[in-house]
Amino acid sequence: MSEWKEVTIGEIAEVKTGPFGSALLNEQYIQGGTPVITVEHIKDFRISQLDYPSVTDEDKDRLSSYTLEEGDIVFSRVGSVDLSAIALKENIGWLFSSRMLRVRPDRKLIDPLYLSYYLRLYGVRKYINNIAVGSTMPSINTQILKSIPVIHCELSEQKEIAKALSSLDQKITLLQEQNQTLEELAQTLFKRWFVEFEFPISEEQAAAMGNPDLVGQPYKSSSGKMTASELGEIPEGWTLSTIGENVETLGGGTPSTQEPAYWENGEIFWYSPTDLTKSNSMFSNSSSKKISELGLQKSSAKLFPAYSILMTSRATVGEITINTSEACTNQGFITLIPNEKISLFFLYDWLKTKLSTVHNLASGSTFPEISKTDFRNMEVLIGTSQIHQHFDESMKPIFKSIENNTNEIQSLTELRDTLLPKLMSGELRPNII
């Protein structure tokens, strides 16, 4: 059995702060050069695929001591000081900002992937937060990071532990990529039908147009009948309306946090915007907090059914998800309740195409907010009942696949998070998983 040892990060890795001061100024950033990773790019312990600030080849050469190699670990230096992520092949040669620290493990002593998982342990992150300095915004430096203790086993077993955990993460990533592709497909179909009016012609429509061969052909480009509207020409039989005239919308509220009876042993899911920004998923099975029946009764929170659509409307505006269980929200939400006329599938994709409008309507001196009145007055184009029925039939299997994948992602995530502390403590050995 492998012997476990305690060392410090400084004994097993090189730690370096990103380029400070005049070394890299804001005006030196360009578009399309070498990416520079900063705090906002670390999401769920991964380097996210976002729009990165970047630098020219000349600046990259000048700052070559700040480039990344595969297996380096980037660490948030200010704010959320417990955030970290390992650099992958696609990140080789990238730079890291002055708000980051780079940990370059000595591969003879520690496996980089093992160390990256070790730094994700709840206890380690809590320890880092406790030793951070700064009264208004926590921060850490190279000396603090170097002092963090690391418990490890022999290198061969480190690799086995990292392999077991990363195999779960690879499955999670694959399912997330599948969901992204499916969601893009749903958006493409929605725009094809309800924006470009190229929905497939039905048998009834083809008969009315006097040409049975048109069945399945795109409506507008096959000379389907159009009529004038405020938005320009729209298919005959469609109507322009407001979303408030077609679906019920609900707000939310927060029970007093000074009254324990409103929260303790609560079984009602109560969403805050953080739940949505953390999960970033079309479907949500739970919230991080729950309230009691009494808390629901004594607050402005409104209970709504499963498979409603939650949209953040205050401060963080325009994050959306679908709840799979009965739930309520705090006051920073507008929740839409689908009905027989306007389905979940139509409503979700309509909202996705209208997010830029939602952001434009948000205002406020302290933080942006879109009012329920402004939201309910947003225009929506409603097709015939037959069109909506056919659209729903096309969307149903796509949404179901995304929901199934989301459930599997949740199960794999829970398994990984359960195994992580057990493997890192030696309570569980990788060869018996």
Short mmCIF file of C-alpha atoms in Angstrom, two decimals:
data_model
loop_
_atom_site.label_atom_id
_atom_site.label_comp_id
_atom_site.label_asym_id
_atom_site.label_seq_id
_atom_site.Cartn_x
_atom_site.Cartn_y
_atom_site.Cartn_z
CA MET A 1 0.00 0.00 0.00
CA SER A 2 1.24 3.44 -0.94
CA GLU A 3 2.64 5.68 1.82
CA TRP A 4 0.91 9.05 2.22
CA LYS A 5 2.96 12.18 2.82
CA GLU A 6 2.27 15.83 3.57
CA VAL A 7 4.25 18.50 1.78
CA THR A 8 3.57 22.09 0.76
CA ILE A 9 2.87 23.32 -2.76
CA GLY A 10 6.16 25.22 -2.63
CA GLU A 11 8.00 21.89 -2.19
CA ILE A 12 6.45 20.23 -5.22
CA ALA A 13 5.75 23.08 -7.66
CA GLU A 14 6.91 26.43 -8.95
CA VAL A 15 4.46 29.28 -8.28
CA LYS A 16 4.48 32.47 -10.35
CA THR A 17 2.30 35.61 -10.40
CA GLY A 18 1.03 37.00 -13.70
CA PRO A 19 2.59 40.09 -15.36
CA PHE A 20 2.09 43.15 -13.15
CA GLY A 21 1.78 46.88 -13.77
CA SER A 22 3.32 48.20 -16.99
CA ALA A 23 4.29 44.68 -18.11
CA LEU A 24 0.84 44.26 -19.68
CA LEU A 25 -1.46 47.27 -20.01
CA ASN A 26 -5.15 47.18 -20.97
CA GLU A 27 -4.44 49.08 -24.20
CA GLN A 28 -2.08 46.31 -25.30
CA TYR A 29 -4.92 43.80 -25.56
CA ILE A 30 -6.09 42.98 -29.10
CA GLN A 31 -8.59 40.65 -30.74
CA GLY A 32 -7.46 37.41 -32.30
CA GLY A 33 -3.94 37.08 -30.82
CA THR A 34 -2.61 34.84 -28.05
CA PRO A 35 -5.32 34.44 -25.33
CA VAL A 36 -4.72 35.75 -21.81
CA ILE A 37 -6.60 33.80 -19.12
CA THR A 38 -8.04 35.70 -16.19
CA VAL A 39 -10.41 34.98 -13.27
CA GLU A 40 -13.64 35.16 -15.28
CA HIS A 41 -12.46 32.36 -17.56
CA ILE A 42 -12.35 29.76 -14.78
CA LYS A 43 -15.71 28.02 -14.56
CA ASP A 44 -16.44 24.71 -12.85
CA PHE A 45 -12.67 24.15 -12.45
CA ARG A 46 -12.10 24.36 -16.18
CA ILE A 47 -10.75 27.01 -18.52
CA SER A 48 -13.99 27.98 -20.24
CA GLN A 49 -14.34 28.60 -23.94
CA LEU A 50 -15.09 32.33 -23.75
CA ASP A 51 -13.96 35.42 -25.58
CA TYR A 52 -10.46 35.98 -24.30
CA PRO A 53 -8.48 39.20 -24.34
CA SER A 54 -5.34 38.52 -26.30
CA VAL A 55 -1.95 39.97 -27.21
CA THR A 56 0.23 40.27 -30.30
CA ASP A 57 3.01 37.80 -31.14
CA GLU A 58 5.52 40.49 -30.16
CA ASP A 59 3.98 40.84 -26.67
CA LYS A 60 3.73 37.07 -26.34
CA ASP A 61 7.49 36.76 -26.98
CA ARG A 62 8.18 39.58 -24.52
CA LEU A 63 6.07 37.84 -21.87
CA SER A 64 7.30 34.31 -22.65
CA SER A 65 7.96 33.57 -18.96
CA TYR A 66 4.20 33.84 -18.38
CA THR A 67 3.12 31.25 -20.94
CA LEU A 68 1.32 28.02 -20.03
CA GLU A 69 2.36 24.43 -20.53
CA GLU A 70 0.03 21.45 -20.49
CA GLY A 71 -0.44 20.45 -16.84
CA ASP A 72 0.12 23.93 -15.40
CA ILE A 73 -2.58 24.96 -12.93
CA VAL A 74 -3.92 28.51 -13.03
CA PHE A 75 -5.22 29.94 -9.79
CA SER A 76 -7.38 32.95 -9.06
CA ARG A 77 -5.31 35.44 -7.04
CA VAL A 78 -8.06 37.90 -6.06
CA GLY A 79 -11.78 37.61 -5.28
CA SER A 80 -12.75 33.95 -5.56
CA VAL A 81 -9.34 32.76 -4.42
CA ASP A 82 -10.30 29.06 -4.39
CA LEU A 83 -10.85 28.86 -8.16
CA SER A 84 -8.34 26.83 -10.18
CA ALA A 85 -8.11 24.93 -13.46
CA ILE A 86 -5.56 22.76 -15.21
CA ALA A 87 -4.17 23.84 -18.59
CA LEU A 88 -4.87 21.37 -21.40
CA LYS A 89 -3.18 20.87 -24.79
CA GLU A 90 -5.29 23.60 -26.38
CA ASN A 91 -4.04 26.09 -23.79
CA ILE A 92 -0.30 25.56 -24.49
CA GLY A 93 1.40 28.92 -25.15
CA TRP A 94 -1.46 30.98 -23.69
CA LEU A 95 -0.71 33.65 -21.08
CA PHE A 96 -2.21 34.30 -17.65
CA SER A 97 -3.12 37.73 -16.28
CA SER A 98 -1.87 39.64 -13.23
CA ARG A 99 -4.99 38.46 -11.35
CA MET A 100 -3.82 34.85 -11.66
CA LEU A 101 -1.11 32.62 -10.25
CA ARG A 102 0.49 29.78 -12.16
CA VAL A 103 1.40 26.54 -10.39
CA ARG A 104 3.83 24.42 -12.41
CA PRO A 105 4.06 20.98 -10.72
CA ASP A 106 7.36 19.04 -10.59
CA ARG A 107 6.19 15.92 -12.42
CA LYS A 108 8.82 13.79 -10.65
CA LEU A 109 7.08 14.52 -7.36
CA ILE A 110 3.41 15.17 -8.10
CA ASP A 111 1.01 14.35 -10.92
CA PRO A 112 -0.46 17.64 -12.26
CA LEU A 113 -3.95 16.19 -12.69
CA TYR A 114 -3.87 14.71 -9.17
CA LEU A 115 -2.84 18.10 -7.77
CA SER A 116 -5.60 19.88 -9.70
CA TYR A 117 -8.20 17.52 -8.19
CA TYR A 118 -6.64 17.90 -4.73
CA LEU A 119 -7.06 21.68 -4.97
CA ARG A 120 -10.78 21.15 -5.69
CA LEU A 121 -11.37 19.47 -2.32
CA TYR A 122 -13.86 21.40 -0.21
CA GLY A 123 -11.56 21.37 2.80
CA VAL A 124 -8.60 22.69 0.79
CA ARG A 125 -10.70 25.48 -0.75
CA LYS A 126 -12.02 26.43 2.68
CA TYR A 127 -8.45 26.49 4.01
CA ILE A 128 -7.35 28.80 1.18
CA ASN A 129 -10.25 31.17 1.83
CA ASN A 130 -9.35 31.27 5.52
CA ILE A 131 -5.70 32.20 4.94
CA ALA A 132 -6.45 34.78 2.22
CA VAL A 133 -5.65 38.40 3.13
CA GLY A 134 -7.59 41.63 2.49
CA SER A 135 -10.60 43.11 4.28
CA THR A 136 -12.69 44.14 1.25
CA MET A 137 -11.55 41.61 -1.34
CA PRO A 138 -9.68 38.43 -0.41
CA SER A 139 -6.41 37.80 -2.17
CA ILE A 140 -3.52 35.38 -2.08
CA ASN A 141 0.09 35.64 -3.26
CA THR A 142 2.87 33.26 -4.17
CA GLN A 143 4.01 32.81 -0.56
CA ILE A 144 0.50 31.99 0.65
CA LEU A 145 -0.08 29.54 -2.18
CA LYS A 146 3.31 27.91 -1.62
CA SER A 147 2.42 27.33 2.04
CA ILE A 148 -0.70 25.27 1.32
CA PRO A 149 -0.27 21.68 2.52
CA VAL A 150 -0.76 18.84 0.02
CA ILE A 151 -1.28 15.24 1.06
CA HIS A 152 -0.23 12.74 -1.56
CA CYS A 153 0.56 9.10 -2.15
CA GLU A 154 3.13 7.55 -4.50
CA LEU A 155 3.21 8.91 -8.03
CA SER A 156 1.81 5.75 -9.64
CA GLU A 157 -1.24 5.79 -7.36
CA GLN A 158 -1.67 9.54 -7.90
CA LYS A 159 -2.01 8.83 -11.60
CA GLU A 160 -4.57 6.07 -10.98
CA ILE A 161 -6.65 8.40 -8.79
CA ALA A 162 -6.49 11.19 -11.36
CA LYS A 163 -7.41 8.73 -14.13
CA ALA A 164 -10.50 7.50 -12.23
CA LEU A 165 -11.75 11.03 -11.58
CA SER A 166 -10.95 12.39 -15.04
CA SER A 167 -12.84 9.52 -16.71
CA LEU A 168 -15.97 10.79 -14.98
CA ASP A 169 -15.22 14.37 -16.02
CA GLN A 170 -14.71 13.26 -19.62
CA LYS A 171 -18.17 11.65 -19.64
CA ILE A 172 -19.67 14.80 -18.13
CA THR A 173 -17.99 16.97 -20.76
CA LEU A 174 -19.23 14.71 -23.58
CA LEU A 175 -22.82 14.93 -22.33
CA GLN A 176 -22.55 18.71 -21.95
CA GLU A 177 -21.31 18.95 -25.54
CA GLN A 178 -24.20 16.78 -26.72
CA ASN A 179 -26.64 19.08 -24.92
CA GLN A 180 -25.09 22.14 -26.49
CA THR A 181 -25.46 20.60 -29.96
CA LEU A 182 -29.08 19.60 -29.28
CA GLU A 183 -29.93 23.06 -27.95
CA GLU A 184 -28.38 24.67 -31.03
CA LEU A 185 -30.46 22.32 -33.20
CA ALA A 186 -33.64 23.37 -31.37
CA GLN A 187 -32.77 27.04 -31.87
CA THR A 188 -32.07 26.50 -35.55
CA LEU A 189 -35.45 24.79 -36.04
CA PHE A 190 -37.27 27.54 -34.13
CA LYS A 191 -35.71 30.29 -36.24
CA ARG A 192 -36.40 28.31 -39.42
CA TRP A 193 -40.09 27.99 -38.53
CA PHE A 194 -40.95 31.18 -36.62
CA VAL A 195 -38.42 33.76 -37.87
CA GLU A 196 -37.73 32.77 -41.48
CA PHE A 197 -41.23 31.22 -41.95
CA GLU A 198 -39.73 28.20 -43.70
CA PHE A 199 -41.73 25.60 -41.78
CA PRO A 200 -42.64 22.47 -43.82
CA ILE A 201 -45.88 22.79 -45.79
CA SER A 202 -48.60 20.45 -44.51
CA GLU A 203 -50.93 18.33 -46.68
CA GLU A 204 -53.78 20.76 -45.94
CA GLN A 205 -51.68 23.76 -46.94
CA ALA A 206 -50.42 22.03 -50.10
CA ALA A 207 -54.02 21.18 -51.06
CA ALA A 208 -55.11 24.78 -50.47
CA MET A 209 -52.17 25.93 -52.63
CA GLY A 210 -53.34 23.54 -55.37
CA ASN A 211 -50.08 21.57 -55.52
CA PRO A 212 -49.79 18.29 -53.49
CA ASP A 213 -46.10 18.08 -54.43
CA LEU A 214 -45.42 20.99 -52.04
CA VAL A 215 -45.93 18.83 -48.93
CA GLY A 216 -42.82 19.15 -46.76
CA GLN A 217 -41.38 22.03 -48.77
CA PRO A 218 -40.38 25.29 -47.00
CA TYR A 219 -43.39 27.61 -46.75
CA LYS A 220 -42.12 31.08 -47.60
CA SER A 221 -39.74 30.15 -50.43
CA SER A 222 -42.49 27.94 -51.92
CA SER A 223 -44.71 31.02 -52.32
CA GLY A 224 -46.84 30.30 -49.23
CA LYS A 225 -49.44 32.99 -48.66
CA MET A 226 -48.17 35.96 -46.62
CA THR A 227 -50.01 38.92 -45.15
CA ALA A 228 -48.92 42.40 -44.00
CA SER A 229 -48.26 43.12 -40.29
CA GLU A 230 -46.39 45.62 -38.10
CA LEU A 231 -43.37 43.32 -38.42
CA GLY A 232 -43.65 43.10 -42.20
CA GLU A 233 -45.06 40.12 -44.05
CA ILE A 234 -46.03 37.12 -41.94
CA PRO A 235 -47.69 33.81 -42.92
CA GLU A 236 -51.43 33.98 -43.47
CA GLY A 237 -53.37 33.04 -40.33
CA TRP A 238 -50.59 34.07 -37.90
CA THR A 239 -51.16 36.79 -35.30
CA LEU A 240 -48.95 39.38 -33.60
CA SER A 241 -49.53 39.61 -29.88
CA THR A 242 -47.68 40.22 -26.59
CA ILE A 243 -46.27 37.48 -24.44
CA GLY A 244 -48.31 38.76 -21.48
CA GLU A 245 -51.54 38.10 -23.39
CA ASN A 246 -50.56 34.49 -23.99
CA VAL A 247 -48.86 33.15 -20.86
CA GLU A 248 -49.05 33.71 -17.12
CA THR A 249 -45.94 35.24 -15.52
CA LEU A 250 -45.02 35.13 -11.84
CA GLY A 251 -42.56 36.98 -9.64
CA GLY A 252 -40.90 35.76 -6.48
CA GLY A 253 -39.91 36.70 -2.95
CA THR A 254 -37.59 35.93 -0.07
CA PRO A 255 -38.86 34.77 3.32
CA SER A 256 -37.23 36.55 6.24
CA THR A 257 -33.85 35.02 6.91
CA GLN A 258 -34.25 36.02 10.56
CA GLU A 259 -37.03 33.46 11.01
CA PRO A 260 -35.57 29.92 11.13
CA ALA A 261 -39.02 28.34 10.74
CA TYR A 262 -39.18 29.69 7.20
CA TRP A 263 -36.07 27.77 6.17
CA GLU A 264 -35.32 24.85 8.49
CA ASN A 265 -36.40 21.44 7.16
CA GLY A 266 -37.81 23.20 4.10
CA GLU A 267 -38.76 20.96 1.19
CA ILE A 268 -39.78 23.57 -1.41
CA PHE A 269 -37.11 24.40 -3.97
CA TRP A 270 -36.33 28.14 -3.81
CA TYR A 271 -34.18 29.46 -6.66
CA SER A 272 -31.79 32.41 -6.61
CA PRO A 273 -29.87 33.64 -9.70
CA THR A 274 -26.73 31.87 -8.46
CA ASP A 275 -28.44 28.51 -9.03
CA LEU A 276 -28.74 29.33 -12.73
CA THR A 277 -25.30 30.85 -13.25
CA LYS A 278 -23.66 27.85 -11.58
CA SER A 279 -25.54 25.14 -13.45
CA ASN A 280 -25.78 26.90 -16.85
CA SER A 281 -28.17 24.16 -17.99
CA MET A 282 -31.51 24.05 -19.85
CA PHE A 283 -33.00 21.83 -17.12
CA SER A 284 -32.62 22.18 -13.36
CA ASN A 285 -33.54 19.42 -10.94
CA SER A 286 -33.01 21.33 -7.69
CA SER A 287 -32.01 24.58 -6.03
CA SER A 288 -29.26 25.13 -3.48
CA LYS A 289 -31.79 26.38 -0.89
CA LYS A 290 -35.26 25.25 0.17
CA ILE A 291 -37.99 26.96 2.16
CA SER A 292 -40.79 25.60 4.33
CA GLU A 293 -44.55 25.81 3.71
CA LEU A 294 -44.65 28.54 6.34
CA GLY A 295 -41.89 30.46 4.56
CA LEU A 296 -43.89 30.25 1.34
CA GLN A 297 -47.04 31.52 3.06
CA LYS A 298 -45.27 34.39 4.82
CA SER A 299 -43.43 35.76 1.77
CA SER A 300 -44.08 36.97 -1.77
CA ALA A 301 -42.62 33.76 -3.20
CA LYS A 302 -45.05 32.03 -5.59
CA LEU A 303 -45.20 28.29 -6.09
CA PHE A 304 -45.21 27.28 -9.75
CA PRO A 305 -45.47 23.86 -11.46
CA ALA A 306 -42.70 21.69 -12.85
CA TYR A 307 -41.61 22.51 -16.42
CA SER A 308 -42.07 26.25 -16.07
CA ILE A 309 -39.41 28.62 -17.39
CA LEU A 310 -37.38 30.69 -14.92
CA MET A 311 -35.66 33.86 -16.15
CA THR A 312 -33.47 36.08 -13.98
CA SER A 313 -34.72 39.66 -14.22
CA ARG A 314 -32.62 41.66 -11.74
CA ALA A 315 -28.86 42.32 -11.64
CA THR A 316 -28.04 39.10 -13.48
CA VAL A 317 -30.55 39.48 -16.31
CA GLY A 318 -31.48 36.86 -18.89
CA GLU A 319 -30.30 33.55 -17.39
CA ILE A 320 -32.97 30.91 -18.02
CA THR A 321 -33.70 27.34 -17.02
CA ILE A 322 -36.59 24.85 -16.82
CA ASN A 323 -37.45 23.41 -13.40
CA THR A 324 -38.30 19.71 -13.30
CA SER A 325 -40.02 19.91 -9.88
CA GLU A 326 -42.50 22.31 -8.29
CA ALA A 327 -40.58 25.36 -7.08
CA CYS A 328 -40.49 29.10 -6.31
CA THR A 329 -37.90 31.86 -6.70
CA ASN A 330 -36.62 34.98 -5.02
CA GLN A 331 -37.63 38.43 -6.29
CA GLY A 332 -34.99 38.48 -9.03
CA PHE A 333 -37.00 36.34 -11.44
CA ILE A 334 -39.84 36.38 -13.93
CA THR A 335 -41.29 32.88 -14.30
CA LEU A 336 -43.32 31.91 -17.36
CA ILE A 337 -46.00 29.22 -17.17
CA PRO A 338 -46.53 27.34 -20.47
CA ASN A 339 -50.06 26.33 -21.42
CA GLU A 340 -51.98 24.35 -24.04
CA LYS A 341 -51.63 27.17 -26.56
CA ILE A 342 -48.00 28.14 -25.91
CA SER A 343 -45.85 25.11 -25.16
CA LEU A 344 -42.71 24.83 -23.11
CA PHE A 345 -40.73 24.15 -26.31
CA PHE A 346 -41.96 27.24 -28.14
CA LEU A 347 -41.67 29.46 -25.09
CA TYR A 348 -38.10 28.43 -24.26
CA ASP A 349 -36.81 28.93 -27.80
CA TRP A 350 -38.75 32.17 -28.24
CA LEU A 351 -37.15 33.52 -25.06
CA LYS A 352 -33.68 32.46 -26.21
CA THR A 353 -34.12 34.48 -29.41
CA LYS A 354 -35.35 37.50 -27.43
CA LEU A 355 -32.57 37.73 -24.83
CA SER A 356 -30.97 40.75 -26.54
CA THR A 357 -34.36 42.54 -26.29
CA VAL A 358 -34.62 41.54 -22.62
CA HIS A 359 -31.18 43.05 -21.94
CA ASN A 360 -32.06 46.24 -23.83
CA LEU A 361 -35.23 46.68 -21.77
CA ALA A 362 -33.37 46.27 -18.46
CA SER A 363 -32.51 49.52 -16.69
CA GLY A 364 -31.66 50.82 -13.21
CA SER A 365 -29.13 53.04 -11.46
CA THR A 366 -27.91 50.41 -8.98
CA PHE A 367 -28.31 47.27 -11.09
CA PRO A 368 -30.17 46.46 -14.32
CA GLU A 369 -33.69 45.09 -14.03
CA ILE A 370 -36.45 44.36 -16.51
CA SER A 371 -39.92 45.03 -15.09
CA LYS A 372 -42.67 42.47 -15.40
CA THR A 373 -44.76 45.05 -17.30
CA ASP A 374 -42.05 45.64 -19.90
CA PHE A 375 -41.51 41.93 -20.25
CA ARG A 376 -45.18 41.14 -20.66
CA ASN A 377 -45.42 43.80 -23.41
CA MET A 378 -42.79 42.10 -25.55
CA GLU A 379 -44.17 41.12 -28.93
CA VAL A 380 -44.58 37.50 -29.93
CA LEU A 381 -45.71 36.08 -33.25
CA ILE A 382 -48.17 33.20 -32.84
CA GLY A 383 -48.59 30.66 -35.64
CA THR A 384 -51.62 28.52 -36.37
CA SER A 385 -52.46 25.76 -33.89
CA GLN A 386 -51.41 23.17 -36.49
CA ILE A 387 -47.98 24.78 -36.87
CA HIS A 388 -47.46 24.87 -33.11
CA GLN A 389 -48.56 21.25 -32.80
CA HIS A 390 -46.12 20.09 -35.49
CA PHE A 391 -43.34 22.18 -33.95
CA ASP A 392 -43.95 20.66 -30.51
CA GLU A 393 -43.83 17.14 -31.96
CA SER A 394 -40.43 17.93 -33.51
CA MET A 395 -39.07 19.50 -30.33
CA LYS A 396 -40.26 16.93 -27.80
CA PRO A 397 -37.55 14.28 -28.46
CA ILE A 398 -34.81 16.94 -28.53
CA PHE A 399 -35.82 18.38 -25.17
CA LYS A 400 -36.23 14.88 -23.70
CA SER A 401 -32.69 13.93 -24.77
CA ILE A 402 -31.31 17.09 -23.16
CA GLU A 403 -33.21 16.36 -19.93
CA ASN A 404 -31.96 12.76 -19.85
CA ASN A 405 -28.38 13.93 -20.42
CA THR A 406 -28.80 16.51 -17.64
CA ASN A 407 -29.92 13.80 -15.23
CA GLU A 408 -26.90 11.67 -16.16
CA ILE A 409 -24.58 14.66 -15.73
CA GLN A 410 -25.99 15.21 -12.26
CA SER A 411 -25.49 11.55 -11.31
CA LEU A 412 -21.90 11.52 -12.61
CA THR A 413 -21.13 14.80 -10.84
CA GLU A 414 -22.46 13.48 -7.54
CA LEU A 415 -20.42 10.28 -7.98
CA ARG A 416 -17.24 12.26 -8.73
CA ASP A 417 -17.78 14.60 -5.78
CA THR A 418 -18.37 11.61 -3.48
CA LEU A 419 -15.27 9.78 -4.69
CA LEU A 420 -12.99 12.84 -4.63
CA PRO A 421 -12.42 13.12 -0.84
CA LYS A 422 -12.42 9.34 -0.37
CA LEU A 423 -9.70 8.83 -2.99
CA MET A 424 -7.66 11.80 -1.83
CA SER A 425 -7.66 10.54 1.76
CA GLY A 426 -6.85 6.91 0.98
CA GLU A 427 -10.23 5.79 2.34
CA LEU A 428 -10.92 4.35 -1.10
CA ARG A 429 -8.31 2.92 -3.47
CA PRO A 430 -8.61 3.50 -7.23
CA ASN A 431 -8.20 -0.24 -8.01
CA ILE A 432 -11.50 -1.11 -6.27
CA ILE A 433 -13.75 1.48 -7.95
#
